[in-house]
C-alpha cells in the first residue's frame, strides 16, 4: 500500500536537492568555520552564502540573521533575550493563547521569574484582535509576541496591523513564523517585526537548524555563551551542513512559492468541502480565508481524534490531531479551547496538512476512506448513540 503523508505542518521530508547540497559539507568540506586555514575559510564562506539566501527570502540584511538549532531555540532566544536585556526598561510581555509551546512555555518560565505576561484571547476563528494588543500595552511593556500562522488550525494573524501598533508604541515585536517562511510571502519590513523565528524542517530542509531574524538595533542577550560565532550572539561551532541545507531549501521555496500556494489552496479547499459535505456533524476549525494554503483542521463530533488517526494510519494515511509536540498527550488542543471550541469537539479534531508531494488522487483517497471510518467509530460511540436517541424522542 502506498502511504499518504498529510502531516507536513509537523515536518517535511528533506528534499533531494537539499541533501545533495549538504553532502560535501559532511564529507570533504569539514573545516571549522572559525579556523584560519582554507578548510575553515571555505566553510565560513558557505555559511555566509546561506545567510544571504535566508535574508533575501524575508527582506532582511545578512547581519540580521542568526542561525539557531531550530524554531524552538529561535523563540527561546527572542523572548528570554529581550526579557533579560530590558530588565531596567520594563517587565511586561504580551502574547496570545494560541502560541506554539516553544513560546507559551517560555512565557510561563519568565512569569515564574517575576515577569508579567498578558495572554490575549482570540475569536472563534482563532484570530487575534489588534485592538486588544493596543489596549494591553503599558509603559512597562517590553515585548509583543504573536504567532504568524498557527500550526494547528492555520489561521494567518494580522501581523502587519499589530506591527504598526508595536512600532507606534516603541515596543519590540516578535513573530513565530515557523509555519509561514518558505510557504507564503514573508517580509520583515512589511510585517514591521523586530524579531522573527523560522525553522528549516518545515520547508523541506534538515531538522535541527533554524534562524532568528534580529532587526538592527534590537537589544537582546545571548542564550549561548562561549565563542564568538554568529557575531557573539550564539556561541558554538556552526552546523555547517545544516546551514547549507537551510540555504538551499530557502532558495527552492522562493522559486516555487507562488505556484505552490495556488496548487495547495485548490487541494485544501477541495478537501475541506469534500469532508464537510460527506460527513455530517463536522466543522472547520480556524478562518476559512485567512488560512495557510496547506492547512485543513476539522472537528468531527462524537468521536476521538486519536481513534480516527489510528484508523487512517491502518489505511496508509498519516495525519495528526494537532501540534507534533502535544500529540503524545490526550489533552484537547489548547489552541482549539482558546477559540471557544467545546472540549468534546476539540477532542474530535483532525489536522491534515498538505505539501509538495500531495496530489489530487491522495485527496480523493482521503475523501473515500474517512467517511466510512467515521461511520464505523460513531456506530461504537455512546455519545453519538445518545444524541441520536435524543433527536428521536
Ligand atoms: C509554530 C511553530 N513554532 C515553533 C516550532 C518549533 O520548531 P522546531 O521544531 O524547529 O524546534 C514549531 C514546530 O512544530 C511550530 O510549528
mmCIF file of C-alpha atoms and ligand atoms in Angstrom:
data_model
loop_
_atom_site.group_PDB
_atom_site.id
_atom_site.type_symbol
_atom_site.label_atom_id
_atom_site.label_comp_id
_atom_site.label_asym_id
_atom_site.label_seq_id
_atom_site.Cartn_x
_atom_site.Cartn_y
_atom_site.Cartn_z
ATOM 1 C CA UNK A 1 0.000 0.000 0.000
ATOM 2 C CA UNK A 2 1.385 3.410 -0.995
ATOM 3 C CA UNK A 3 1.355 5.597 2.071
ATOM 4 C CA UNK A 4 -0.087 9.115 2.017
ATOM 5 C CA UNK A 5 1.663 11.751 4.117
ATOM 6 C CA UNK A 6 -0.590 14.583 5.282
ATOM 7 C CA UNK A 7 1.364 15.913 8.242
ATOM 8 C CA UNK A 8 3.579 18.490 6.524
ATOM 9 C CA UNK A 9 2.999 21.037 9.325
ATOM 10 C CA UNK A 10 4.720 18.635 11.737
ATOM 11 C CA UNK A 11 7.695 18.181 9.484
ATOM 12 C CA UNK A 12 8.600 17.858 5.826
ATOM 13 C CA UNK A 13 10.896 15.405 4.088
ATOM 14 C CA UNK A 14 14.312 16.850 3.266
ATOM 15 C CA UNK A 15 14.398 17.432 -0.480
ATOM 16 C CA UNK A 16 16.973 15.539 -2.530
ATOM 17 C CA UNK A 17 18.380 18.848 -3.865
ATOM 18 C CA UNK A 18 18.925 19.908 -0.252
ATOM 19 C CA UNK A 19 20.624 16.644 0.713
ATOM 20 C CA UNK A 20 22.847 16.935 -2.367
ATOM 21 C CA UNK A 21 23.881 20.470 -1.410
ATOM 22 C CA UNK A 22 24.650 19.363 2.158
ATOM 23 C CA UNK A 23 26.714 16.256 1.371
ATOM 24 C CA UNK A 24 30.096 17.903 0.638
ATOM 25 C CA UNK A 25 29.891 19.685 3.997
ATOM 26 C CA UNK A 26 29.504 16.389 5.817
ATOM 27 C CA UNK A 27 32.404 14.777 3.961
ATOM 28 C CA UNK A 28 35.049 16.952 2.229
ATOM 29 C CA UNK A 29 34.499 20.494 3.462
ATOM 30 C CA UNK A 30 34.742 19.648 7.141
ATOM 31 C CA UNK A 31 36.780 22.630 8.369
ATOM 32 C CA UNK A 32 35.832 24.610 11.445
ATOM 33 C CA UNK A 33 34.407 27.929 10.183
ATOM 34 C CA UNK A 34 36.294 29.757 12.933
ATOM 35 C CA UNK A 35 39.597 28.347 11.630
ATOM 36 C CA UNK A 36 42.081 30.466 9.702
ATOM 37 C CA UNK A 37 43.165 27.772 7.219
ATOM 38 C CA UNK A 38 41.484 27.261 3.853
ATOM 39 C CA UNK A 39 39.338 24.373 5.155
ATOM 40 C CA UNK A 40 37.773 26.688 7.721
ATOM 41 C CA UNK A 41 37.524 29.636 5.379
ATOM 42 C CA UNK A 42 35.639 27.596 2.802
ATOM 43 C CA UNK A 43 33.118 26.526 5.417
ATOM 44 C CA UNK A 44 32.806 30.127 6.645
ATOM 45 C CA UNK A 45 32.176 31.365 3.094
ATOM 46 C CA UNK A 46 29.425 28.821 2.623
ATOM 47 C CA UNK A 47 27.693 29.859 5.832
ATOM 48 C CA UNK A 48 27.698 33.466 4.669
ATOM 49 C CA UNK A 49 26.210 32.435 1.302
ATOM 50 C CA UNK A 50 23.392 30.639 3.097
ATOM 51 C CA UNK A 51 22.852 33.674 5.329
ATOM 52 C CA UNK A 52 22.358 35.844 2.235
ATOM 53 C CA UNK A 53 19.755 33.423 0.859
ATOM 54 C CA UNK A 54 17.808 33.377 4.126
ATOM 55 C CA UNK A 55 17.994 37.165 4.479
ATOM 56 C CA UNK A 56 16.850 37.652 0.867
ATOM 57 C CA UNK A 57 13.779 35.485 1.335
ATOM 58 C CA UNK A 58 12.463 37.628 4.203
ATOM 59 C CA UNK A 59 13.706 41.061 3.103
ATOM 60 C CA UNK A 60 16.359 41.253 5.843
ATOM 61 C CA UNK A 61 20.003 42.261 5.856
ATOM 62 C CA UNK A 62 22.567 39.470 6.153
ATOM 63 C CA UNK A 63 23.880 40.605 9.557
ATOM 64 C CA UNK A 64 20.344 40.420 10.931
ATOM 65 C CA UNK A 65 20.198 36.611 10.610
ATOM 66 C CA UNK A 66 21.449 34.384 13.448
ATOM 67 C CA UNK A 67 21.425 30.629 12.875
ATOM 68 C CA UNK A 68 19.919 28.566 15.685
ATOM 69 C CA UNK A 69 19.151 24.897 16.244
ATOM 70 C CA UNK A 70 15.571 25.430 15.048
ATOM 71 C CA UNK A 71 12.330 27.236 15.779
ATOM 72 C CA UNK A 72 12.263 26.332 19.469
ATOM 73 C CA UNK A 73 15.670 27.874 20.101
ATOM 74 C CA UNK A 74 14.819 30.935 17.998
ATOM 75 C CA UNK A 75 11.660 31.511 20.081
ATOM 76 C CA UNK A 76 13.509 30.963 23.383
ATOM 77 C CA UNK A 77 16.268 33.314 22.240
ATOM 78 C CA UNK A 78 13.823 36.039 21.203
ATOM 79 C CA UNK A 79 11.723 36.027 24.355
ATOM 80 C CA UNK A 80 14.326 35.464 27.069
ATOM 81 C CA UNK A 81 16.881 37.551 25.173
ATOM 82 C CA UNK A 82 14.612 40.608 25.151
ATOM 83 C CA UNK A 83 13.341 39.993 28.707
ATOM 84 C CA UNK A 84 16.881 39.887 30.143
ATOM 85 C CA UNK A 85 18.122 42.810 28.055
ATOM 86 C CA UNK A 86 15.183 45.015 29.055
ATOM 87 C CA UNK A 87 15.156 44.482 32.824
ATOM 88 C CA UNK A 88 15.718 48.169 33.503
ATOM 89 C CA UNK A 89 13.051 49.210 30.993
ATOM 90 C CA UNK A 90 10.072 47.078 31.959
ATOM 91 C CA UNK A 91 8.766 43.637 32.839
ATOM 92 C CA UNK A 92 5.626 43.128 30.793
ATOM 93 C CA UNK A 93 5.188 40.782 27.816
ATOM 94 C CA UNK A 94 2.101 40.479 25.620
ATOM 95 C CA UNK A 95 1.404 37.204 23.873
ATOM 96 C CA UNK A 96 -1.605 35.136 22.812
ATOM 97 C CA UNK A 97 -3.406 31.975 23.869
ATOM 98 C CA UNK A 98 -2.665 30.234 20.553
ATOM 99 C CA UNK A 99 1.129 30.256 20.554
ATOM 100 C CA UNK A 100 3.268 27.197 19.963
ATOM 101 C CA UNK A 101 4.589 25.541 23.140
ATOM 102 C CA UNK A 102 8.033 26.980 22.464
ATOM 103 C CA UNK A 103 6.632 30.470 23.096
ATOM 104 C CA UNK A 104 3.976 29.527 25.644
ATOM 105 C CA UNK A 105 6.365 27.661 27.929
ATOM 106 C CA UNK A 106 8.990 30.424 27.767
ATOM 107 C CA UNK A 107 6.309 32.901 28.837
ATOM 108 C CA UNK A 108 5.401 30.629 31.769
ATOM 109 C CA UNK A 109 9.096 30.334 32.630
ATOM 110 C CA UNK A 110 9.529 34.111 32.585
ATOM 111 C CA UNK A 111 6.272 34.541 34.501
ATOM 112 C CA UNK A 112 7.647 32.326 37.296
ATOM 113 C CA UNK A 113 10.662 34.647 37.431
ATOM 114 C CA UNK A 114 8.588 37.728 38.074
ATOM 115 C CA UNK A 115 7.687 38.964 34.584
ATOM 116 C CA UNK A 116 4.113 39.941 33.967
ATOM 117 C CA UNK A 117 2.585 38.150 30.983
ATOM 118 C CA UNK A 118 -0.664 39.194 29.306
ATOM 119 C CA UNK A 119 -2.068 36.332 27.261
ATOM 120 C CA UNK A 120 -4.614 37.669 24.755
ATOM 121 C CA UNK A 121 -7.630 35.618 23.763
ATOM 122 C CA UNK A 122 -8.705 35.044 20.161
ATOM 123 C CA UNK A 123 -12.079 34.953 18.408
ATOM 124 C CA UNK A 124 -13.865 31.773 17.308
ATOM 125 C CA UNK A 125 -11.831 31.718 14.095
ATOM 126 C CA UNK A 126 -8.570 31.853 16.026
ATOM 127 C CA UNK A 127 -7.846 35.471 15.099
ATOM 128 C CA UNK A 128 -6.085 37.920 17.401
ATOM 129 C CA UNK A 129 -7.687 41.381 17.520
ATOM 130 C CA UNK A 130 -5.039 44.121 17.005
ATOM 131 C CA UNK A 131 -7.124 46.481 19.211
ATOM 132 C CA UNK A 132 -6.657 44.033 22.101
ATOM 133 C CA UNK A 133 -2.898 44.251 21.597
ATOM 134 C CA UNK A 134 -3.097 48.044 21.653
ATOM 135 C CA UNK A 135 -5.180 48.087 24.849
ATOM 136 C CA UNK A 136 -2.816 45.684 26.610
ATOM 137 C CA UNK A 137 0.289 47.847 26.126
ATOM 138 C CA UNK A 138 1.521 49.615 29.280
ATOM 139 C CA UNK A 139 4.600 51.743 29.972
ATOM 140 C CA UNK A 140 6.227 48.525 31.259
ATOM 141 C CA UNK A 141 5.681 46.517 28.058
ATOM 142 C CA UNK A 142 8.975 45.313 26.593
ATOM 143 C CA UNK A 143 7.819 42.729 24.063
ATOM 144 C CA UNK A 144 4.838 41.596 21.994
ATOM 145 C CA UNK A 145 4.980 38.061 20.592
ATOM 146 C CA UNK A 146 2.272 36.870 18.202
ATOM 147 C CA UNK A 147 2.461 33.766 16.014
ATOM 148 C CA UNK A 148 2.330 34.476 12.246
ATOM 149 C CA UNK A 149 0.262 31.425 11.305
ATOM 150 C CA UNK A 150 -0.925 28.898 13.821
ATOM 151 C CA UNK A 151 0.499 25.411 13.395
ATOM 152 C CA UNK A 152 -2.724 23.651 14.382
ATOM 153 C CA UNK A 153 -5.598 25.447 12.686
ATOM 154 C CA UNK A 154 -3.635 27.504 10.168
ATOM 155 C CA UNK A 155 -5.063 30.987 10.852
ATOM 156 C CA UNK A 156 -2.801 33.727 9.478
ATOM 157 C CA UNK A 157 -2.748 36.507 12.060
ATOM 158 C CA UNK A 158 -2.920 40.294 11.382
ATOM 159 C CA UNK A 159 0.828 40.779 11.919
ATOM 160 C CA UNK A 160 1.046 43.924 9.751
ATOM 161 C CA UNK A 161 -1.557 45.712 11.890
ATOM 162 C CA UNK A 162 -0.003 44.527 15.156
ATOM 163 C CA UNK A 163 3.437 45.506 13.831
ATOM 164 C CA UNK A 164 2.196 49.043 13.223
ATOM 165 C CA UNK A 165 0.791 49.243 16.769
ATOM 166 C CA UNK A 166 4.060 47.940 18.256
ATOM 167 C CA UNK A 167 6.067 50.407 16.199
ATOM 168 C CA UNK A 168 3.942 53.381 17.260
ATOM 169 C CA UNK A 169 4.258 52.316 20.912
ATOM 170 C CA UNK A 170 8.005 51.709 20.578
ATOM 171 C CA UNK A 171 7.657 48.101 21.766
ATOM 172 C CA UNK A 172 9.776 45.265 20.368
ATOM 173 C CA UNK A 173 7.684 42.858 18.246
ATOM 174 C CA UNK A 174 8.416 39.177 17.696
ATOM 175 C CA UNK A 175 6.598 36.730 15.461
ATOM 176 C CA UNK A 176 6.952 32.963 15.299
ATOM 177 C CA UNK A 177 6.956 32.439 11.533
ATOM 178 C CA UNK A 178 7.961 28.776 11.610
ATOM 179 C CA UNK A 179 4.835 27.761 9.674
ATOM 180 C CA UNK A 180 4.958 30.573 7.133
ATOM 181 C CA UNK A 181 8.546 31.164 5.987
ATOM 182 C CA UNK A 182 9.011 29.401 2.660
ATOM 183 C CA UNK A 183 5.252 28.837 2.281
ATOM 184 C CA UNK A 184 3.705 32.284 1.930
ATOM 185 C CA UNK A 185 5.407 35.652 1.343
ATOM 186 C CA UNK A 186 7.118 36.904 4.486
ATOM 187 C CA UNK A 187 8.848 40.287 4.545
ATOM 188 C CA UNK A 188 10.131 41.624 7.862
ATOM 189 C CA UNK A 189 9.678 45.236 6.782
ATOM 190 C CA UNK A 190 6.127 44.787 5.539
ATOM 191 C CA UNK A 191 5.262 42.903 8.713
ATOM 192 C CA UNK A 192 7.092 45.525 10.819
ATOM 193 C CA UNK A 193 8.628 42.889 13.074
ATOM 194 C CA UNK A 194 11.857 43.236 15.050
ATOM 195 C CA UNK A 195 12.335 39.515 15.640
ATOM 196 C CA UNK A 196 11.189 36.553 13.559
ATOM 197 C CA UNK A 197 11.712 32.817 14.099
ATOM 198 C CA UNK A 198 11.984 30.188 11.364
ATOM 199 C CA UNK A 199 12.852 26.510 11.083
ATOM 200 C CA UNK A 200 14.332 24.511 8.185
ATOM 201 C CA UNK A 201 12.476 21.242 8.661
ATOM 202 C CA UNK A 202 9.119 22.894 7.924
ATOM 203 C CA UNK A 203 10.288 23.910 4.462
ATOM 204 C CA UNK A 204 11.940 20.731 3.165
ATOM 205 C CA UNK A 205 15.270 21.412 4.882
ATOM 206 C CA UNK A 206 17.003 19.340 7.551
ATOM 207 C CA UNK A 207 15.943 19.092 11.191
ATOM 208 C CA UNK A 208 17.916 20.879 13.911
ATOM 209 C CA UNK A 209 18.535 24.147 12.104
ATOM 210 C CA UNK A 210 16.657 27.421 12.007
ATOM 211 C CA UNK A 211 17.238 31.114 12.377
ATOM 212 C CA UNK A 212 16.218 34.172 14.297
ATOM 213 C CA UNK A 213 15.929 37.452 12.411
ATOM 214 C CA UNK A 214 17.048 40.294 14.695
ATOM 215 C CA UNK A 215 16.398 43.805 13.384
ATOM 216 C CA UNK A 216 19.451 46.037 13.674
ATOM 217 C CA UNK A 217 19.348 47.940 16.961
ATOM 218 C CA UNK A 218 17.202 45.373 18.789
ATOM 219 C CA UNK A 219 18.664 44.645 22.197
ATOM 220 C CA UNK A 220 18.694 41.046 23.354
ATOM 221 C CA UNK A 221 21.039 38.950 25.460
ATOM 222 C CA UNK A 222 22.558 35.758 24.100
ATOM 223 C CA UNK A 223 21.344 32.378 25.333
ATOM 224 C CA UNK A 224 24.532 30.522 24.463
ATOM 225 C CA UNK A 225 27.816 31.752 25.873
ATOM 226 C CA UNK A 226 31.218 30.676 24.631
ATOM 227 C CA UNK A 227 32.996 31.503 21.361
ATOM 228 C CA UNK A 228 32.351 34.480 19.151
ATOM 229 C CA UNK A 229 30.353 32.683 16.464
ATOM 230 C CA UNK A 230 27.361 34.466 14.937
ATOM 231 C CA UNK A 231 28.875 37.834 15.940
ATOM 232 C CA UNK A 232 28.797 36.810 19.578
ATOM 233 C CA UNK A 233 25.046 36.224 19.547
ATOM 234 C CA UNK A 234 25.101 32.434 19.517
ATOM 235 C CA UNK A 235 28.216 30.609 20.645
ATOM 236 C CA UNK A 236 29.097 27.131 19.388
ATOM 237 C CA UNK A 237 30.670 25.682 16.248
ATOM 238 C CA UNK A 238 28.191 26.140 13.437
ATOM 239 C CA UNK A 239 26.300 23.196 11.961
ATOM 240 C CA UNK A 240 27.705 23.939 8.517
ATOM 241 C CA UNK A 241 25.951 21.202 6.523
ATOM 242 C CA UNK A 242 22.567 22.010 8.060
ATOM 243 C CA UNK A 243 23.037 25.735 7.414
ATOM 244 C CA UNK A 244 23.832 24.922 3.770
ATOM 245 C CA UNK A 245 20.674 22.786 3.709
ATOM 246 C CA UNK A 246 18.575 25.644 5.056
ATOM 247 C CA UNK A 247 20.052 27.963 2.421
ATOM 248 C CA UNK A 248 19.229 25.558 -0.405
ATOM 249 C CA UNK A 249 15.716 24.878 0.938
ATOM 250 C CA UNK A 250 15.024 28.600 1.132
ATOM 251 C CA UNK A 251 16.250 29.096 -2.425
ATOM 252 C CA UNK A 252 13.916 26.390 -3.751
ATOM 253 C CA UNK A 253 10.990 27.713 -1.714
ATOM 254 C CA UNK A 254 11.473 31.147 -3.197
ATOM 255 C CA UNK A 255 11.436 29.823 -6.760
ATOM 256 C CA UNK A 256 8.341 27.672 -6.307
ATOM 257 C CA UNK A 257 6.241 29.582 -3.766
ATOM 258 C CA UNK A 258 3.638 31.336 -5.883
ATOM 259 C CA UNK A 259 2.745 28.261 -7.939
ATOM 260 C CA UNK A 260 2.702 26.081 -4.840
ATOM 261 C CA UNK A 261 0.384 28.460 -2.959
ATOM 262 C CA UNK A 262 -2.164 28.211 -5.794
ATOM 263 C CA UNK A 263 -1.906 24.443 -6.143
ATOM 264 C CA UNK A 264 -2.209 23.780 -2.414
ATOM 265 C CA UNK A 265 -5.055 26.244 -1.905
ATOM 266 C CA UNK A 266 -7.043 24.390 -4.560
ATOM 267 C CA UNK A 267 -6.371 20.988 -2.992
ATOM 268 C CA UNK A 268 -7.021 22.322 0.534
ATOM 269 C CA UNK A 269 -10.428 23.716 -0.422
ATOM 270 C CA UNK A 270 -11.365 20.533 -2.253
ATOM 271 C CA UNK A 271 -10.541 18.528 0.861
ATOM 272 C CA UNK A 272 -12.384 20.890 3.217
ATOM 273 C CA UNK A 273 -15.512 20.994 1.050
ATOM 274 C CA UNK A 274 -15.397 17.242 0.481
ATOM 275 C CA UNK A 275 -15.113 16.411 4.171
ATOM 276 C CA UNK A 276 -17.760 18.892 5.319
ATOM 277 C CA UNK A 277 -20.071 17.712 2.533
ATOM 278 C CA UNK A 278 -19.643 13.978 3.095
ATOM 279 C CA UNK A 279 -19.549 13.777 6.901
ATOM 280 C CA UNK A 280 -22.294 15.328 8.996
ATOM 281 C CA UNK A 281 -21.710 16.995 12.395
ATOM 282 C CA UNK A 282 -18.376 18.411 11.296
ATOM 283 C CA UNK A 283 -16.980 21.921 11.301
ATOM 284 C CA UNK A 284 -13.889 23.694 10.051
ATOM 285 C CA UNK A 285 -11.535 24.973 12.732
ATOM 286 C CA UNK A 286 -9.830 28.286 12.013
ATOM 287 C CA UNK A 287 -10.547 31.003 9.488
ATOM 288 C CA UNK A 288 -11.831 29.933 6.068
ATOM 289 C CA UNK A 289 -9.965 32.677 4.148
ATOM 290 C CA UNK A 290 -7.121 33.926 6.355
ATOM 291 C CA UNK A 291 -5.666 30.465 6.401
ATOM 292 C CA UNK A 292 -2.457 28.687 5.414
ATOM 293 C CA UNK A 293 -2.782 27.196 1.910
ATOM 294 C CA UNK A 294 -1.870 23.751 3.218
ATOM 295 C CA UNK A 295 -3.956 23.523 6.395
ATOM 296 C CA UNK A 296 -7.168 21.555 6.917
ATOM 297 C CA UNK A 297 -8.369 21.234 10.506
ATOM 298 C CA UNK A 298 -11.829 19.888 11.164
ATOM 299 C CA UNK A 299 -13.728 18.698 14.203
ATOM 300 C CA UNK A 300 -15.766 15.560 13.714
ATOM 301 C CA UNK A 301 -18.239 15.319 16.560
ATOM 302 C CA UNK A 302 -18.891 12.273 18.753
ATOM 303 C CA UNK A 303 -15.544 10.568 18.129
ATOM 304 C CA UNK A 304 -11.977 10.886 19.358
ATOM 305 C CA UNK A 305 -9.342 12.302 17.012
ATOM 306 C CA UNK A 306 -6.886 9.615 18.115
ATOM 307 C CA UNK A 307 -9.153 6.750 17.017
ATOM 308 C CA UNK A 308 -9.556 8.453 13.621
ATOM 309 C CA UNK A 309 -5.781 8.769 13.338
ATOM 310 C CA UNK A 310 -5.203 5.100 14.110
ATOM 311 C CA UNK A 311 -7.817 4.035 11.574
ATOM 312 C CA UNK A 312 -6.412 6.378 8.935
ATOM 313 C CA UNK A 313 -2.953 5.006 9.657
ATOM 314 C CA UNK A 314 -4.224 1.461 9.086
ATOM 315 C CA UNK A 315 -5.300 2.726 5.656
ATOM 316 C CA UNK A 316 -1.860 4.189 4.984
ATOM 317 C CA UNK A 317 -2.833 7.817 5.669
ATOM 318 C CA UNK A 318 -0.667 9.800 8.066
ATOM 319 C CA UNK A 319 -2.341 12.817 9.724
ATOM 320 C CA UNK A 320 -2.401 14.387 13.177
ATOM 321 C CA UNK A 321 -4.756 15.832 15.752
ATOM 322 C CA UNK A 322 -2.740 18.989 16.377
ATOM 323 C CA UNK A 323 0.801 20.031 17.075
ATOM 324 C CA UNK A 324 3.530 17.380 16.939
ATOM 325 C CA UNK A 325 4.706 18.472 20.402
ATOM 326 C CA UNK A 326 1.409 17.645 22.077
ATOM 327 C CA UNK A 327 0.384 14.636 20.005
ATOM 328 C CA UNK A 328 1.656 12.283 22.711
ATOM 329 C CA UNK A 329 -0.798 13.792 25.198
ATOM 330 C CA UNK A 330 -4.525 13.144 25.184
ATOM 331 C CA UNK A 331 -5.333 16.648 26.378
ATOM 332 C CA UNK A 332 -7.513 18.593 23.933
ATOM 333 C CA UNK A 333 -5.621 21.244 21.976
ATOM 334 C CA UNK A 334 -5.028 24.482 23.914
ATOM 335 C CA UNK A 335 -5.476 26.329 20.611
ATOM 336 C CA UNK A 336 -8.956 24.961 19.920
ATOM 337 C CA UNK A 337 -10.002 25.524 23.535
ATOM 338 C CA UNK A 338 -8.754 29.129 23.300
ATOM 339 C CA UNK A 339 -11.061 29.611 20.285
ATOM 340 C CA UNK A 340 -14.006 28.581 22.445
ATOM 341 C CA UNK A 341 -14.343 25.108 20.920
ATOM 342 C CA UNK A 342 -16.122 22.876 23.481
ATOM 343 C CA UNK A 343 -13.714 20.200 24.858
ATOM 344 C CA UNK A 344 -15.729 17.319 23.345
ATOM 345 C CA UNK A 345 -15.466 18.959 19.904
ATOM 346 C CA UNK A 346 -11.773 19.699 20.403
ATOM 347 C CA UNK A 347 -11.230 16.001 21.175
ATOM 348 C CA UNK A 348 -12.619 15.131 17.735
ATOM 349 C CA UNK A 349 -10.222 17.326 15.788
ATOM 350 C CA UNK A 350 -8.193 16.153 12.841
ATOM 351 C CA UNK A 351 -5.383 18.095 11.167
ATOM 352 C CA UNK A 352 -4.443 17.243 7.596
ATOM 353 C CA UNK A 353 -1.588 19.349 6.263
ATOM 354 C CA UNK A 354 -0.673 19.210 2.604
ATOM 355 C CA UNK A 355 2.676 19.666 0.925
ATOM 356 C CA UNK A 356 4.893 19.370 -2.090
ATOM 357 C CA UNK A 357 4.029 15.766 -2.900
ATOM 358 C CA UNK A 358 0.309 15.904 -2.164
ATOM 359 C CA UNK A 359 -1.746 15.003 -5.230
ATOM 360 C CA UNK A 360 -5.390 15.224 -6.221
ATOM 361 C CA UNK A 361 -5.553 11.400 -6.114
ATOM 362 C CA UNK A 362 -4.408 11.470 -2.498
ATOM 363 C CA UNK A 363 -7.103 13.977 -1.584
ATOM 364 C CA UNK A 364 -9.719 11.805 -3.275
ATOM 365 C CA UNK A 365 -8.459 8.761 -1.401
ATOM 366 C CA UNK A 366 -8.885 10.582 1.938
ATOM 367 C CA UNK A 367 -12.398 11.596 0.909
ATOM 368 C CA UNK A 368 -13.190 7.947 0.149
ATOM 369 C CA UNK A 369 -11.554 6.466 3.223
ATOM 370 C CA UNK A 370 -12.507 8.857 6.040
ATOM 371 C CA UNK A 371 -16.370 8.828 5.886
ATOM 372 C CA UNK A 372 -16.652 5.049 6.446
ATOM 373 C CA UNK A 373 -14.107 5.270 9.292
ATOM 374 C CA UNK A 374 -16.227 7.969 10.933
ATOM 375 C CA UNK A 375 -19.402 5.920 10.421
ATOM 376 C CA UNK A 376 -17.737 2.863 11.999
ATOM 377 C CA UNK A 377 -16.448 4.804 15.005
ATOM 378 C CA UNK A 378 -19.759 6.579 15.532
ATOM 379 C CA UNK A 379 -21.567 3.257 15.483
ATOM 380 C CA UNK A 380 -19.476 2.364 18.559
ATOM 381 C CA UNK A 381 -19.741 5.786 20.188
ATOM 382 C CA UNK A 382 -22.075 6.119 23.203
ATOM 383 C CA UNK A 383 -22.028 9.889 22.651
ATOM 384 C CA UNK A 384 -23.340 9.507 19.105
ATOM 385 C CA UNK A 385 -25.997 6.978 20.127
ATOM 386 C CA UNK A 386 -27.057 9.334 22.956
ATOM 387 C CA UNK A 387 -27.575 12.280 20.639
ATOM 388 C CA UNK A 388 -29.459 10.111 18.098
ATOM 389 C CA UNK A 389 -31.859 8.931 20.801
ATOM 390 C CA UNK A 390 -32.354 12.494 21.999
ATOM 391 C CA UNK A 391 -33.246 13.537 18.458
ATOM 392 C CA UNK A 392 -35.724 10.660 18.017
ATOM 393 C CA UNK A 393 -37.542 11.420 21.313
HETATM 394 C C1 LIG B 1 4.670 27.441 15.014
HETATM 395 C C2 LIG B 1 5.856 26.652 15.466
HETATM 396 N N1 LIG B 1 6.786 27.247 16.216
HETATM 397 C C3 LIG B 1 7.888 26.600 16.623
HETATM 398 C C4 LIG B 1 8.094 25.279 16.318
HETATM 399 C C5 LIG B 1 9.330 24.583 16.785
HETATM 400 O O1 LIG B 1 10.266 24.454 15.740
HETATM 401 P P1 LIG B 1 11.418 23.357 15.813
HETATM 402 O O2 LIG B 1 10.767 22.024 15.623
HETATM 403 O O3 LIG B 1 12.355 23.719 14.701
HETATM 404 O O4 LIG B 1 12.081 23.494 17.151
HETATM 405 C C6 LIG B 1 7.134 24.604 15.547
HETATM 406 C C7 LIG B 1 7.275 23.161 15.238
HETATM 407 O O5 LIG B 1 6.357 22.399 15.292
HETATM 408 C C8 LIG B 1 5.987 25.313 15.096
HETATM 409 O O6 LIG B 1 5.047 24.727 14.346
#
